[in-house]
Short mmCIF file of C-alpha atoms in Angstrom, two decimals:
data_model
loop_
_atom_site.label_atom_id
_atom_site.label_comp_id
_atom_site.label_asym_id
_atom_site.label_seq_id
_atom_site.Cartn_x
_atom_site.Cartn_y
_atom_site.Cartn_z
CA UNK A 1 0.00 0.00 0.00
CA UNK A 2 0.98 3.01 -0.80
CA UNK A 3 2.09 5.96 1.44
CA UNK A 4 2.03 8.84 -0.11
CA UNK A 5 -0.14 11.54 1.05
CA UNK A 6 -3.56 12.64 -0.66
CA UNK A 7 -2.36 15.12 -4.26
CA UNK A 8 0.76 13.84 -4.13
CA UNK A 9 2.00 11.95 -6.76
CA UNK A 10 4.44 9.00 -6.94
CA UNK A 11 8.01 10.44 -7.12
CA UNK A 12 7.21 13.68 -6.06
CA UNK A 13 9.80 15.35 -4.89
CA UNK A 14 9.68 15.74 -0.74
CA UNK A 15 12.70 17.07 0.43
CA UNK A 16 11.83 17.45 4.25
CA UNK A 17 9.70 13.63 4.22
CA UNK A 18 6.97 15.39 5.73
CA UNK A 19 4.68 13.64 3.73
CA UNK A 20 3.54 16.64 1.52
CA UNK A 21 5.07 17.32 -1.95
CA UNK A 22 7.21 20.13 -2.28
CA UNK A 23 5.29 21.87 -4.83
CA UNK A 24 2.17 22.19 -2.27
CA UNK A 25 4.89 22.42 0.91
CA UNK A 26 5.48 26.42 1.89
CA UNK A 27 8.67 25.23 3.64
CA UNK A 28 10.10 22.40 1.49
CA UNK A 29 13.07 22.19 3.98
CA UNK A 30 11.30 22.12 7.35
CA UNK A 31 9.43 19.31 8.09
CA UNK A 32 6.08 20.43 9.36
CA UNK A 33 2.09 19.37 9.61
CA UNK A 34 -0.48 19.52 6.85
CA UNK A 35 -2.28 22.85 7.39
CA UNK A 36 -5.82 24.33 5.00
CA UNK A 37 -3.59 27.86 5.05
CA UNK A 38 -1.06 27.36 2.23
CA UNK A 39 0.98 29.95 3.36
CA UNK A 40 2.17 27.81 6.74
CA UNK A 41 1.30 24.32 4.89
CA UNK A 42 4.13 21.61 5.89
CA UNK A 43 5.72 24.47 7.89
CA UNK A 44 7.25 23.74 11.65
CA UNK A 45 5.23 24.88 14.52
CA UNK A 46 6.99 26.39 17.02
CA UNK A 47 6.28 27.04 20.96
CA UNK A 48 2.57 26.44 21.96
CA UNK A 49 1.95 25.63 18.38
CA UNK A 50 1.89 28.63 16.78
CA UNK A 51 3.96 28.55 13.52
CA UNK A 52 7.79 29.49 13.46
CA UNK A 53 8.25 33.08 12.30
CA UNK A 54 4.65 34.10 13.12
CA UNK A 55 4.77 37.92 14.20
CA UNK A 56 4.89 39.07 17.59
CA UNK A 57 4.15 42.50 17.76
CA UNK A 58 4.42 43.05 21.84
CA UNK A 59 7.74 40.49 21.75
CA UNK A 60 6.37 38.36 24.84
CA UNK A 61 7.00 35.32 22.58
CA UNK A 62 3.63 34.41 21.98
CA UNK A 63 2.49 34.62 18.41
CA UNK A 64 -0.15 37.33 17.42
CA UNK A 65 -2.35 35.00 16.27
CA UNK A 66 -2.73 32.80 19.68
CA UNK A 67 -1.88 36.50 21.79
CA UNK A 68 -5.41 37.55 23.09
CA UNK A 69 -3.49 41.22 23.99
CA UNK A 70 -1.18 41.22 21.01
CA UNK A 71 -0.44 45.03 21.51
CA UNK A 72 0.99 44.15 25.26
CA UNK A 73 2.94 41.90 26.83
CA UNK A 74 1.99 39.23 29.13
CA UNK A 75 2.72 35.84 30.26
CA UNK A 76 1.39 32.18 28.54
CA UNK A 77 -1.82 30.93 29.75
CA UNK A 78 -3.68 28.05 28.89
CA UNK A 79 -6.94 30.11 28.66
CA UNK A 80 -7.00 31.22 25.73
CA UNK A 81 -8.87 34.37 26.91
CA UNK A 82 -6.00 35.83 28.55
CA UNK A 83 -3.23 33.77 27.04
CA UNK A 84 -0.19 36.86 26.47
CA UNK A 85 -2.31 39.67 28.05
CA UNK A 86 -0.74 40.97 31.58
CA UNK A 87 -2.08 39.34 34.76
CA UNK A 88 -5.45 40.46 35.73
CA UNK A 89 -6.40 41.20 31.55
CA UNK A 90 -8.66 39.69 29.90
CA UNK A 91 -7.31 40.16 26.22
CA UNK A 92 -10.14 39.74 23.13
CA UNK A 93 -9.76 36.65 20.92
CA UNK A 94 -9.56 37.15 17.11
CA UNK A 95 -12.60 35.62 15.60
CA UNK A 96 -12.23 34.75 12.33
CA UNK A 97 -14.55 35.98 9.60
CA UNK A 98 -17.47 34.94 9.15
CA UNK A 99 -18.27 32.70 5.51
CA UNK A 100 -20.22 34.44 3.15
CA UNK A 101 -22.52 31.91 1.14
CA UNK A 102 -23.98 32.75 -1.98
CA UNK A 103 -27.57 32.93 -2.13
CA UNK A 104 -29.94 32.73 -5.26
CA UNK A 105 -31.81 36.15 -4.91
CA UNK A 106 -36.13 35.85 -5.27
CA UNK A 107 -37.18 36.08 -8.78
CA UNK A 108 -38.10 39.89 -9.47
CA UNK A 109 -41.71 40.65 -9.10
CA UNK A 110 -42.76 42.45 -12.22
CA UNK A 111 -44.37 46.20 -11.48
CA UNK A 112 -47.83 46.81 -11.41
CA UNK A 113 -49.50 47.80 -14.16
CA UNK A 114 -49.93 52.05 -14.63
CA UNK A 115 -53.00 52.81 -13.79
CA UNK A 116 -55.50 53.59 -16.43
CA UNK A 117 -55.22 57.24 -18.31
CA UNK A 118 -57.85 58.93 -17.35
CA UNK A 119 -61.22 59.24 -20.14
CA UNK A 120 -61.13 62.46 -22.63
CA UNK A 121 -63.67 64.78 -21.05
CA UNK A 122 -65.33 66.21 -24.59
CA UNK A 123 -65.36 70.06 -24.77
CA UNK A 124 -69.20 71.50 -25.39
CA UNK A 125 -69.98 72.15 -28.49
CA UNK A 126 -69.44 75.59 -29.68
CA UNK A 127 -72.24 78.14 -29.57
CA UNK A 128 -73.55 78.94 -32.98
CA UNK A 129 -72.64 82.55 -33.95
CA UNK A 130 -76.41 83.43 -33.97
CA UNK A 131 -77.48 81.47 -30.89
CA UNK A 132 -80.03 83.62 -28.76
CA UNK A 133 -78.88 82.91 -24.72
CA UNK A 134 -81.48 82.88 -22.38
CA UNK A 135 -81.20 83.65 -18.96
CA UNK A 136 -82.82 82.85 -16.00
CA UNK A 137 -85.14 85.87 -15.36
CA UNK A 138 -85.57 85.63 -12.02
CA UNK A 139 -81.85 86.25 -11.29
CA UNK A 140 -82.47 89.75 -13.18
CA UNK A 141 -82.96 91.63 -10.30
CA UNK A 142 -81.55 90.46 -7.26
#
């Protein structure tokens, strides 16, 4: 049975024998575990796991991205809540962001119809040029 590990093909080159190819390892020469982030896959963890060369901004050798206070130095913890914040800090844990998924948007509703254009009042007719007008009478003298 074979042992190669999964994308790797037969005679691939491996030049740490960490099991992952060198074309897919970010540190060919450092024998390290199989990570999803290609930028530290088959790269060498370091102290408490974090990977070597991961930045520490506050220098309290505990990686930024396991430092719940990575601005200021503190002391290891095994809770990850205050691991590298001072004592008596409780730090705030990077979350990561959240996963978008892709949703199929409702099927547009067409507009309502405009309403209907109002009917063509027709103008009177004209007067005839000779038409006599009568008027009320009673309204004569008021």
């Amino acid at each position: 049975m074979p042992t190669e590990s999964v994308g790797r093909s037969p005679g691939a080159s491996d030049r740490d024998n960490d099991r992952i190819p060198d074309t897919l390892d970010a540190c060919p020469d450092a024998a390290g575990p199989k990570s999803n982030d290609a930028a530290l896959n088959g790269c060498p963890l370091g102290g408490w796991g974090a990977p070597v060369g991961a930045s520490d901004r506050d220098a309290d050798k505990i990686a930024d991205i396991q430092d719940a206070c990575p601005d200021v130095a503190g002391v290891k913890s095994p809770d990850p809540k205050i691991n590298g914040c001072p004592v008596g800090r409780v730090g705030i844990i990077p979350q990561p962001a959240p996963k978008l998924v892709a949703t199929t948007p409702p099927a547009a509703t067409p507009p309502p119809p405009p309403p209907p254009a109002p009917a063509a009042v027709a103008a009177p007719p004209p007067a005839a040029a000779n038409a006599v007008v009568w008027y009320k009478p009673w309204t004569w003298f008021n």
